[in-house]
Amino acid sequence: MSHAPSPAGPSNRARPVTKSGPAADPGARPADQRAPRRTALVTGASSGIGAAVARRLAADGDWRLVLNGRDLTRLEQVAAGTSALTVAADLSWPGADRRVTEAALDHLGRVDLLVAGAGVGWAGDFTGMPRARIDELVGTDLLATLHLVRGLLPHMVAAGSGRIVLLGSVAGSVGVRGEAVYSAVKAAVAAFADALRYELRGTGVGVTHVVPGVVDTAFFDRRGAPYRRTWPRPVPPERVADAVLTAVRRGTDEVYVPGWLRLPARVRGAAPGLYRRLAAHFG
């Protein structure tokens, strides 16, 4: 159950945010002797997990960034004090993925890391879900991710390196009552991550699937229903961002946040009948 970008009206403007760098270190090596900084495109970066990932990468100091989100104001707040390029665009709009991809490649020259964090949610019975919201979830949480990866992957394969991080959800591993379509699209993201990882073996390009549980963001308010359960308790988005960076450094294929969430997913896989009875009883 990951974050969602702001529901503010979409914009396809791209605006760089720059700052003057820190004072030069007289003992530092000349710029042309330093290892080149890595490059990253983060989508869904105007709030929630995406914003937390963007801040962590910026704080790391070893990354040049392009940040995408639907809310330009919030996006520039996240980018403030960095040299990140902001590209405000609703990825569910036709052609938006190409504009974001092209802006990232033009600005960075290459993309070493894609963190596909853009997503929306919806809560309620499937029979009452408006058709437009079904299309929005599938378009934003699944199709936009596929198109972004398709646009960047050939460049990564040609370079012989890179990593794709796909933000999933525990809802895609076990299914969640009242979130049928969200569960479906996140299950598709999980299957896509596995299949793509097999396909890319030997190319130097890796795929990481990050599976958060309940995260303390505005996602639940924006989906139309706040989170009301007393357990499991929401984790801060910074915890997920830390897991993303650790997975990127280690080349991890899949990570659950928190880690114990892997257990119900394994129970469902090993004993689906038992899991379904427990889920029906405890909700």
PDB file of C-alpha atoms in Angstrom:
ATOM      1  CA  MET A   1       0.000   0.000   0.000  1.00  0.00           C
ATOM      2  CA  SER A   2       2.306   2.631  -1.245  1.00  0.00           C
ATOM      3  CA  HIS A   3       1.930   6.323  -1.604  1.00  0.00           C
ATOM      4  CA  ALA A   4      -0.046   8.316  -4.122  1.00  0.00           C
ATOM      5  CA  PRO A   5       0.924  11.571  -5.803  1.00  0.00           C
ATOM      6  CA  SER A   6      -1.067  14.712  -5.182  1.00  0.00           C
ATOM      7  CA  PRO A   7      -4.421  14.844  -6.962  1.00  0.00           C
ATOM      8  CA  ALA A   8      -3.736  18.369  -8.149  1.00  0.00           C
ATOM      9  CA  GLY A   9      -4.231  19.073 -11.825  1.00  0.00           C
ATOM     10  CA  PRO A  10      -1.549  17.666 -14.108  1.00  0.00           C
ATOM     11  CA  SER A  11       1.121  19.746 -15.736  1.00  0.00           C
ATOM     12  CA  ASN A  12       3.699  18.786 -18.288  1.00  0.00           C
ATOM     13  CA  ARG A  13       6.089  21.621 -17.512  1.00  0.00           C
ATOM     14  CA  ALA A  14       9.678  20.824 -16.720  1.00  0.00           C
ATOM     15  CA  ARG A  15      11.626  23.238 -14.564  1.00  0.00           C
ATOM     16  CA  PRO A  16      15.164  22.858 -13.210  1.00  0.00           C
ATOM     17  CA  VAL A  17      15.865  23.769  -9.615  1.00  0.00           C
ATOM     18  CA  THR A  18      19.452  24.732  -8.972  1.00  0.00           C
ATOM     19  CA  LYS A  19      21.596  25.824  -6.095  1.00  0.00           C
ATOM     20  CA  SER A  20      25.100  27.036  -5.639  1.00  0.00           C
ATOM     21  CA  GLY A  21      27.272  24.169  -4.495  1.00  0.00           C
ATOM     22  CA  PRO A  22      29.146  23.979  -1.200  1.00  0.00           C
ATOM     23  CA  ALA A  23      32.506  25.681  -0.826  1.00  0.00           C
ATOM     24  CA  ALA A  24      35.260  23.830  -2.633  1.00  0.00           C
ATOM     25  CA  ASP A  25      37.469  21.528  -0.606  1.00  0.00           C
ATOM     26  CA  PRO A  26      41.097  22.488  -1.351  1.00  0.00           C
ATOM     27  CA  GLY A  27      42.122  18.877  -0.812  1.00  0.00           C
ATOM     28  CA  ALA A  28      39.545  17.440  -3.166  1.00  0.00           C
ATOM     29  CA  ARG A  29      40.458  15.914  -6.486  1.00  0.00           C
ATOM     30  CA  PRO A  30      39.686  17.911  -9.635  1.00  0.00           C
ATOM     31  CA  ALA A  31      36.203  17.253 -10.946  1.00  0.00           C
ATOM     32  CA  ASP A  32      37.497  15.408 -14.005  1.00  0.00           C
ATOM     33  CA  GLN A  33      39.316  12.926 -11.748  1.00  0.00           C
ATOM     34  CA  ARG A  34      36.318  12.031  -9.621  1.00  0.00           C
ATOM     35  CA  ALA A  35      34.108   9.057 -10.294  1.00  0.00           C
ATOM     36  CA  PRO A  36      31.067  10.207 -12.301  1.00  0.00           C
ATOM     37  CA  ARG A  37      27.944  10.732 -10.232  1.00  0.00           C
ATOM     38  CA  ARG A  38      25.180   8.233 -10.774  1.00  0.00           C
ATOM     39  CA  THR A  39      21.867   9.325 -12.257  1.00  0.00           C
ATOM     40  CA  ALA A  40      18.299   8.553 -11.213  1.00  0.00           C
ATOM     41  CA  LEU A  41      14.736   9.205 -12.289  1.00  0.00           C
ATOM     42  CA  VAL A  42      12.172   9.035  -9.474  1.00  0.00           C
ATOM     43  CA  THR A  43       8.464   9.121 -10.273  1.00  0.00           C
ATOM     44  CA  GLY A  44       5.762   9.927  -7.749  1.00  0.00           C
ATOM     45  CA  ALA A  45       8.315  12.227  -6.120  1.00  0.00           C
ATOM     46  CA  SER A  46       5.948  15.007  -5.082  1.00  0.00           C
ATOM     47  CA  SER A  47       4.835  13.192  -1.906  1.00  0.00           C
ATOM     48  CA  GLY A  48       4.927   9.992   0.111  1.00  0.00           C
ATOM     49  CA  ILE A  49       7.458   7.265  -0.624  1.00  0.00           C
ATOM     50  CA  GLY A  50       8.642   8.885  -3.850  1.00  0.00           C
ATOM     51  CA  ALA A  51       9.449  12.151  -2.082  1.00  0.00           C
ATOM     52  CA  ALA A  52      11.261  10.269   0.690  1.00  0.00           C
ATOM     53  CA  VAL A  53      13.332   8.347  -1.870  1.00  0.00           C
ATOM     54  CA  ALA A  54      14.195  11.593  -3.684  1.00  0.00           C
ATOM     55  CA  ARG A  55      15.362  13.208  -0.444  1.00  0.00           C
ATOM     56  CA  ARG A  56      17.443  10.172   0.515  1.00  0.00           C
ATOM     57  CA  LEU A  57      19.149  10.106  -2.892  1.00  0.00           C
ATOM     58  CA  ALA A  58      19.826  13.851  -2.713  1.00  0.00           C
ATOM     59  CA  ALA A  59      21.243  13.525   0.809  1.00  0.00           C
ATOM     60  CA  ASP A  60      23.501  10.703  -0.351  1.00  0.00           C
ATOM     61  CA  GLY A  61      25.303  13.257  -2.506  1.00  0.00           C
ATOM     62  CA  ASP A  62      26.263  10.765  -5.183  1.00  0.00           C
ATOM     63  CA  TRP A  63      23.289  11.206  -7.486  1.00  0.00           C
ATOM     64  CA  ARG A  64      22.080  13.542 -10.210  1.00  0.00           C
ATOM     65  CA  LEU A  65      18.295  13.502 -10.175  1.00  0.00           C
ATOM     66  CA  VAL A  66      15.211  14.021 -12.287  1.00  0.00           C
ATOM     67  CA  LEU A  67      12.010  14.045 -10.239  1.00  0.00           C
ATOM     68  CA  ASN A  68       8.521  13.494 -11.598  1.00  0.00           C
ATOM     69  CA  GLY A  69       5.167  14.065  -9.930  1.00  0.00           C
ATOM     70  CA  ARG A  70       1.759  15.529 -10.667  1.00  0.00           C
ATOM     71  CA  ASP A  71       2.003  18.521  -8.314  1.00  0.00           C
ATOM     72  CA  LEU A  72       4.646  20.993  -9.493  1.00  0.00           C
ATOM     73  CA  THR A  73       4.588  23.040  -6.282  1.00  0.00           C
ATOM     74  CA  ARG A  74       5.202  20.049  -4.031  1.00  0.00           C
ATOM     75  CA  LEU A  75       7.706  18.627  -6.475  1.00  0.00           C
ATOM     76  CA  GLU A  76       9.789  21.787  -6.349  1.00  0.00           C
ATOM     77  CA  GLN A  77       9.576  21.793  -2.554  1.00  0.00           C
ATOM     78  CA  VAL A  78      11.098  18.305  -2.557  1.00  0.00           C
ATOM     79  CA  ALA A  79      13.778  19.428  -5.017  1.00  0.00           C
ATOM     80  CA  ALA A  80      14.566  22.667  -3.165  1.00  0.00           C
ATOM     81  CA  GLY A  81      18.232  22.986  -2.302  1.00  0.00           C
ATOM     82  CA  THR A  82      19.296  20.396  -4.870  1.00  0.00           C
ATOM     83  CA  SER A  83      20.218  20.507  -8.545  1.00  0.00           C
ATOM     84  CA  ALA A  84      17.390  18.144  -9.487  1.00  0.00           C
ATOM     85  CA  LEU A  85      15.322  18.717 -12.592  1.00  0.00           C
ATOM     86  CA  THR A  86      11.571  18.612 -11.889  1.00  0.00           C
ATOM     87  CA  VAL A  87       9.183  17.318 -14.528  1.00  0.00           C
ATOM     88  CA  ALA A  88       5.556  17.778 -13.537  1.00  0.00           C
ATOM     89  CA  ALA A  89       3.382  15.359 -15.497  1.00  0.00           C
ATOM     90  CA  ASP A  90       0.490  12.980 -14.873  1.00  0.00           C
ATOM     91  CA  LEU A  91       1.861   9.673 -16.145  1.00  0.00           C
ATOM     92  CA  SER A  92      -1.619   8.361 -16.875  1.00  0.00           C
ATOM     93  CA  TRP A  93      -1.939  10.925 -19.694  1.00  0.00           C
ATOM     94  CA  PRO A  94      -1.057   9.709 -23.208  1.00  0.00           C
ATOM     95  CA  GLY A  95       2.532  10.492 -24.096  1.00  0.00           C
ATOM     96  CA  ALA A  96       3.503  11.707 -20.621  1.00  0.00           C
ATOM     97  CA  ASP A  97       5.859   8.765 -20.078  1.00  0.00           C
ATOM     98  CA  ARG A  98       7.769   9.685 -23.250  1.00  0.00           C
ATOM     99  CA  ARG A  99       8.095  13.321 -22.174  1.00  0.00           C
ATOM    100  CA  VAL A 100       9.433  12.302 -18.772  1.00  0.00           C
ATOM    101  CA  THR A 101      11.830   9.741 -20.242  1.00  0.00           C
ATOM    102  CA  GLU A 102      13.140  12.160 -22.853  1.00  0.00           C
ATOM    103  CA  ALA A 103      13.562  14.939 -20.270  1.00  0.00           C
ATOM    104  CA  ALA A 104      15.543  12.601 -18.018  1.00  0.00           C
ATOM    105  CA  LEU A 105      17.820  11.377 -20.805  1.00  0.00           C
ATOM    106  CA  ASP A 106      18.346  14.891 -22.178  1.00  0.00           C
ATOM    107  CA  HIS A 107      19.223  16.268 -18.740  1.00  0.00           C
ATOM    108  CA  LEU A 108      21.233  13.363 -17.371  1.00  0.00           C
ATOM    109  CA  GLY A 109      22.675  11.804 -20.504  1.00  0.00           C
ATOM    110  CA  ARG A 110      21.839   8.386 -19.097  1.00  0.00           C
ATOM    111  CA  VAL A 111      19.656   6.936 -16.340  1.00  0.00           C
ATOM    112  CA  ASP A 112      21.377   4.497 -14.001  1.00  0.00           C
ATOM    113  CA  LEU A 113      18.372   4.080 -11.699  1.00  0.00           C
ATOM    114  CA  LEU A 114      14.620   4.255 -12.218  1.00  0.00           C
ATOM    115  CA  VAL A 115      12.457   4.313  -9.095  1.00  0.00           C
ATOM    116  CA  ALA A 116       8.893   3.859 -10.335  1.00  0.00           C
ATOM    117  CA  GLY A 117       6.944   5.172  -7.370  1.00  0.00           C
ATOM    118  CA  ALA A 118       3.936   6.897  -8.933  1.00  0.00           C
ATOM    119  CA  GLY A 119       0.645   5.368  -7.877  1.00  0.00           C
ATOM    120  CA  VAL A 120      -2.935   5.968  -6.801  1.00  0.00           C
ATOM    121  CA  GLY A 121      -5.418   3.920  -4.787  1.00  0.00           C
ATOM    122  CA  TRP A 122      -9.125   3.443  -4.256  1.00  0.00           C
ATOM    123  CA  ALA A 123     -11.006   1.825  -1.376  1.00  0.00           C
ATOM    124  CA  GLY A 124     -14.459   0.297  -1.385  1.00  0.00           C
ATOM    125  CA  ASP A 125     -16.469  -2.560  -2.839  1.00  0.00           C
ATOM    126  CA  PHE A 126     -15.560  -3.367  -6.415  1.00  0.00           C
ATOM    127  CA  THR A 127     -19.202  -3.187  -7.514  1.00  0.00           C
ATOM    128  CA  GLY A 128     -19.302   0.446  -6.456  1.00  0.00           C
ATOM    129  CA  MET A 129     -16.033   1.450  -8.082  1.00  0.00           C
ATOM    130  CA  PRO A 130     -16.494   3.958 -10.910  1.00  0.00           C
ATOM    131  CA  ARG A 131     -15.222   2.861 -14.296  1.00  0.00           C
ATOM    132  CA  ALA A 132     -13.027   5.949 -14.522  1.00  0.00           C
ATOM    133  CA  ARG A 133     -11.248   5.053 -11.292  1.00  0.00           C
ATOM    134  CA  ILE A 134     -10.542   1.530 -12.570  1.00  0.00           C
ATOM    135  CA  ASP A 135      -8.919   3.042 -15.645  1.00  0.00           C
ATOM    136  CA  GLU A 136      -6.982   5.535 -13.507  1.00  0.00           C
ATOM    137  CA  LEU A 137      -5.528   2.838 -11.249  1.00  0.00           C
ATOM    138  CA  VAL A 138      -4.572   0.544 -14.106  1.00  0.00           C
ATOM    139  CA  GLY A 139      -3.190   3.458 -16.124  1.00  0.00           C
ATOM    140  CA  THR A 140      -1.130   5.021 -13.330  1.00  0.00           C
ATOM    141  CA  ASP A 141      -0.040   2.037 -11.243  1.00  0.00           C
ATOM    142  CA  LEU A 142       0.616  -0.434 -14.070  1.00  0.00           C
ATOM    143  CA  LEU A 143       0.609   0.914 -17.626  1.00  0.00           C
ATOM    144  CA  ALA A 144       2.644   4.034 -16.832  1.00  0.00           C
ATOM    145  CA  THR A 145       5.256   1.856 -15.119  1.00  0.00           C
ATOM    146  CA  LEU A 146       5.453  -0.521 -18.084  1.00  0.00           C
ATOM    147  CA  HIS A 147       5.837   2.345 -20.543  1.00  0.00           C
ATOM    148  CA  LEU A 148       8.525   4.074 -18.466  1.00  0.00           C
ATOM    149  CA  VAL A 149      10.527   0.893 -18.156  1.00  0.00           C
ATOM    150  CA  ARG A 150      10.116   0.215 -21.871  1.00  0.00           C
ATOM    151  CA  GLY A 151      11.421   3.687 -22.672  1.00  0.00           C
ATOM    152  CA  LEU A 152      14.522   3.492 -20.458  1.00  0.00           C
ATOM    153  CA  LEU A 153      15.437  -0.180 -20.618  1.00  0.00           C
ATOM    154  CA  PRO A 154      17.111  -0.219 -24.055  1.00  0.00           C
ATOM    155  CA  HIS A 155      19.498   2.522 -22.896  1.00  0.00           C
ATOM    156  CA  MET A 156      20.376   0.579 -19.743  1.00  0.00           C
ATOM    157  CA  VAL A 157      20.928  -2.648 -21.666  1.00  0.00           C
ATOM    158  CA  ALA A 158      23.112  -0.838 -24.188  1.00  0.00           C
ATOM    159  CA  ALA A 159      25.183   0.600 -21.314  1.00  0.00           C
ATOM    160  CA  GLY A 160      25.426  -2.823 -19.668  1.00  0.00           C
ATOM    161  CA  SER A 161      24.307  -1.494 -16.293  1.00  0.00           C
ATOM    162  CA  GLY A 162      21.363  -0.005 -14.418  1.00  0.00           C
ATOM    163  CA  ARG A 163      18.659  -0.855 -11.947  1.00  0.00           C
ATOM    164  CA  ILE A 164      14.878  -0.636 -12.048  1.00  0.00           C
ATOM    165  CA  VAL A 165      13.053  -0.331  -8.722  1.00  0.00           C
ATOM    166  CA  LEU A 166       9.332  -1.099  -8.836  1.00  0.00           C
ATOM    167  CA  LEU A 167       7.186  -0.013  -5.899  1.00  0.00           C
ATOM    168  CA  GLY A 168       4.663  -2.722  -5.192  1.00  0.00           C
ATOM    169  CA  SER A 169       2.444  -3.407  -2.198  1.00  0.00           C
ATOM    170  CA  VAL A 170       1.657  -6.245   0.153  1.00  0.00           C
ATOM    171  CA  ALA A 171      -1.850  -5.985  -1.325  1.00  0.00           C
ATOM    172  CA  GLY A 172      -0.384  -7.466  -4.490  1.00  0.00           C
ATOM    173  CA  SER A 173       1.065 -10.396  -2.550  1.00  0.00           C
ATOM    174  CA  VAL A 174      -1.982 -11.415  -0.521  1.00  0.00           C
ATOM    175  CA  GLY A 175      -4.991  -9.429  -1.774  1.00  0.00           C
ATOM    176  CA  VAL A 176      -6.809  -6.948   0.470  1.00  0.00           C
ATOM    177  CA  ARG A 177     -10.533  -6.622   1.051  1.00  0.00           C
ATOM    178  CA  GLY A 178     -11.940  -3.408  -0.397  1.00  0.00           C
ATOM    179  CA  GLU A 179      -8.912  -2.945  -2.676  1.00  0.00           C
ATOM    180  CA  ALA A 180      -9.595  -5.432  -5.452  1.00  0.00           C
ATOM    181  CA  VAL A 181      -8.261  -3.382  -8.360  1.00  0.00           C
ATOM    182  CA  TYR A 182      -5.310  -2.007  -6.393  1.00  0.00           C
ATOM    183  CA  SER A 183      -4.423  -5.553  -5.348  1.00  0.00           C
ATOM    184  CA  ALA A 184      -4.709  -6.694  -8.961  1.00  0.00           C
ATOM    185  CA  VAL A 185      -2.424  -4.024 -10.414  1.00  0.00           C
ATOM    186  CA  LYS A 186       0.199  -4.508  -7.678  1.00  0.00           C
ATOM    187  CA  ALA A 187       0.124  -8.270  -8.273  1.00  0.00           C
ATOM    188  CA  ALA A 188       0.779  -7.507 -11.939  1.00  0.00           C
ATOM    189  CA  VAL A 189       3.736  -5.309 -10.970  1.00  0.00           C
ATOM    190  CA  ALA A 190       5.161  -8.194  -8.912  1.00  0.00           C
ATOM    191  CA  ALA A 191       4.819 -10.638 -11.812  1.00  0.00           C
ATOM    192  CA  PHE A 192       6.330  -8.091 -14.193  1.00  0.00           C
ATOM    193  CA  ALA A 193       9.327  -7.646 -11.882  1.00  0.00           C
ATOM    194  CA  ASP A 194       9.971 -11.398 -11.791  1.00  0.00           C
ATOM    195  CA  ALA A 195       9.557 -11.940 -15.520  1.00  0.00           C
ATOM    196  CA  LEU A 196      11.687  -8.931 -16.441  1.00  0.00           C
ATOM    197  CA  ARG A 197      14.430  -9.995 -14.032  1.00  0.00           C
ATOM    198  CA  TYR A 198      14.698 -13.381 -15.772  1.00  0.00           C
ATOM    199  CA  GLU A 199      14.754 -11.689 -19.169  1.00  0.00           C
ATOM    200  CA  LEU A 200      17.552  -9.304 -18.168  1.00  0.00           C
ATOM    201  CA  ARG A 201      19.863 -11.892 -16.653  1.00  0.00           C
ATOM    202  CA  GLY A 202      23.375 -11.367 -17.981  1.00  0.00           C
ATOM    203  CA  THR A 203      22.713  -7.835 -19.254  1.00  0.00           C
ATOM    204  CA  GLY A 204      24.022  -5.990 -16.196  1.00  0.00           C
ATOM    205  CA  VAL A 205      20.580  -4.494 -15.516  1.00  0.00           C
ATOM    206  CA  GLY A 206      18.836  -5.482 -12.277  1.00  0.00           C
ATOM    207  CA  VAL A 207      15.238  -5.326 -11.077  1.00  0.00           C
ATOM    208  CA  THR A 208      14.212  -4.693  -7.467  1.00  0.00           C
ATOM    209  CA  HIS A 209      10.650  -5.167  -6.249  1.00  0.00           C
ATOM    210  CA  VAL A 210       9.939  -3.211  -3.060  1.00  0.00           C
ATOM    211  CA  VAL A 211       6.864  -4.414  -1.164  1.00  0.00           C
ATOM    212  CA  PRO A 212       5.664  -1.989   1.530  1.00  0.00           C
ATOM    213  CA  GLY A 213       2.810  -2.624   3.900  1.00  0.00           C
ATOM    214  CA  VAL A 214       0.959   0.259   5.501  1.00  0.00           C
ATOM    215  CA  VAL A 215       2.919   3.489   5.069  1.00  0.00           C
ATOM    216  CA  ASP A 216       2.175   6.723   6.916  1.00  0.00           C
ATOM    217  CA  THR A 217       1.395   8.982   3.953  1.00  0.00           C
ATOM    218  CA  ALA A 218      -1.631  10.780   2.557  1.00  0.00           C
ATOM    219  CA  PHE A 219      -2.293   7.761   0.320  1.00  0.00           C
ATOM    220  CA  PHE A 220      -5.223   6.537   2.398  1.00  0.00           C
ATOM    221  CA  ASP A 221      -6.954   9.894   2.567  1.00  0.00           C
ATOM    222  CA  ARG A 222      -6.592  10.346  -1.180  1.00  0.00           C
ATOM    223  CA  ARG A 223      -7.934   6.891  -1.969  1.00  0.00           C
ATOM    224  CA  GLY A 224     -11.218   7.874  -0.285  1.00  0.00           C
ATOM    225  CA  ALA A 225     -10.925   6.033   3.058  1.00  0.00           C
ATOM    226  CA  PRO A 226      -8.430   6.562   5.894  1.00  0.00           C
ATOM    227  CA  TYR A 227      -6.567   3.673   7.465  1.00  0.00           C
ATOM    228  CA  ARG A 228      -8.510   2.635  10.564  1.00  0.00           C
ATOM    229  CA  ARG A 229      -6.871  -0.581  11.752  1.00  0.00           C
ATOM    230  CA  THR A 230      -4.854  -0.603  14.935  1.00  0.00           C
ATOM    231  CA  TRP A 231      -2.497  -3.239  13.498  1.00  0.00           C
ATOM    232  CA  PRO A 232      -0.271  -3.369  11.601  1.00  0.00           C
ATOM    233  CA  ARG A 233       0.914   0.102  12.476  1.00  0.00           C
ATOM    234  CA  PRO A 234       1.954   2.348   9.582  1.00  0.00           C
ATOM    235  CA  VAL A 235       5.682   2.802   8.999  1.00  0.00           C
ATOM    236  CA  PRO A 236       7.156   6.166   7.966  1.00  0.00           C
ATOM    237  CA  PRO A 237       7.938   6.614   4.262  1.00  0.00           C
ATOM    238  CA  GLU A 238      11.581   7.240   5.170  1.00  0.00           C
ATOM    239  CA  ARG A 239      11.835   3.619   6.282  1.00  0.00           C
ATOM    240  CA  VAL A 240      10.770   2.482   2.822  1.00  0.00           C
ATOM    241  CA  ALA A 241      13.192   4.946   1.235  1.00  0.00           C
ATOM    242  CA  ASP A 242      16.040   3.509   3.324  1.00  0.00           C
ATOM    243  CA  ALA A 243      15.049   0.025   2.156  1.00  0.00           C
ATOM    244  CA  VAL A 244      15.119   1.212  -1.462  1.00  0.00           C
ATOM    245  CA  LEU A 245      18.631   2.642  -1.159  1.00  0.00           C
ATOM    246  CA  THR A 246      19.907  -0.430   0.657  1.00  0.00           C
ATOM    247  CA  ALA A 247      18.430  -2.698  -2.017  1.00  0.00           C
ATOM    248  CA  VAL A 248      20.027  -0.600  -4.766  1.00  0.00           C
ATOM    249  CA  ARG A 249      23.444  -0.759  -3.110  1.00  0.00           C
ATOM    250  CA  ARG A 250      23.219  -4.506  -2.531  1.00  0.00           C
ATOM    251  CA  GLY A 251      21.455  -5.437  -5.755  1.00  0.00           C
ATOM    252  CA  THR A 252      18.577  -7.053  -3.858  1.00  0.00           C
ATOM    253  CA  ASP A 253      15.791  -8.560  -5.968  1.00  0.00           C
ATOM    254  CA  GLU A 254      12.922  -8.141  -3.514  1.00  0.00           C
ATOM    255  CA  VAL A 255      12.444  -6.497  -0.135  1.00  0.00           C
ATOM    256  CA  TYR A 256       9.423  -6.297   2.180  1.00  0.00           C
ATOM    257  CA  VAL A 257       8.943  -3.305   4.489  1.00  0.00           C
ATOM    258  CA  PRO A 258       8.666  -4.234   7.298  1.00  0.00           C
ATOM    259  CA  GLY A 259      10.396  -7.555   6.768  1.00  0.00           C
ATOM    260  CA  TRP A 260       7.871  -9.679   8.655  1.00  0.00           C
ATOM    261  CA  LEU A 261       5.324  -9.061   5.870  1.00  0.00           C
ATOM    262  CA  ARG A 262       7.087 -11.744   3.890  1.00  0.00           C
ATOM    263  CA  LEU A 263       5.540 -14.301   6.276  1.00  0.00           C
ATOM    264  CA  PRO A 264       1.858 -13.904   5.264  1.00  0.00           C
ATOM    265  CA  ALA A 265       2.924 -13.934   1.627  1.00  0.00           C
ATOM    266  CA  ARG A 266       4.729 -17.228   2.208  1.00  0.00           C
ATOM    267  CA  VAL A 267       1.796 -18.692   4.122  1.00  0.00           C
ATOM    268  CA  ARG A 268      -0.514 -17.795   1.248  1.00  0.00           C
ATOM    269  CA  GLY A 269       1.856 -19.477  -1.196  1.00  0.00           C
ATOM    270  CA  ALA A 270       2.406 -22.617   0.905  1.00  0.00           C
ATOM    271  CA  ALA A 271      -1.104 -23.059   2.327  1.00  0.00           C
ATOM    272  CA  PRO A 272      -3.550 -20.933   0.328  1.00  0.00           C
ATOM    273  CA  GLY A 273      -6.639 -22.572   1.805  1.00  0.00           C
ATOM    274  CA  LEU A 274      -5.531 -21.881   5.360  1.00  0.00           C
ATOM    275  CA  TYR A 275      -4.546 -18.342   4.486  1.00  0.00           C
ATOM    276  CA  ARG A 276      -7.921 -17.599   2.893  1.00  0.00           C
ATOM    277  CA  ARG A 277      -9.779 -18.883   5.939  1.00  0.00           C
ATOM    278  CA  LEU A 278      -7.661 -16.726   8.235  1.00  0.00           C
ATOM    279  CA  ALA A 279      -8.024 -13.690   5.988  1.00  0.00           C
ATOM    280  CA  ALA A 280     -11.812 -14.118   5.803  1.00  0.00           C
ATOM    281  CA  HIS A 281     -11.996 -14.330   9.596  1.00  0.00           C
ATOM    282  CA  PHE A 282      -9.619 -11.511  10.518  1.00  0.00           C
ATOM    283  CA  GLY A 283     -10.182  -9.296   7.529  1.00  0.00           C
TER     284      GLY A 283
END
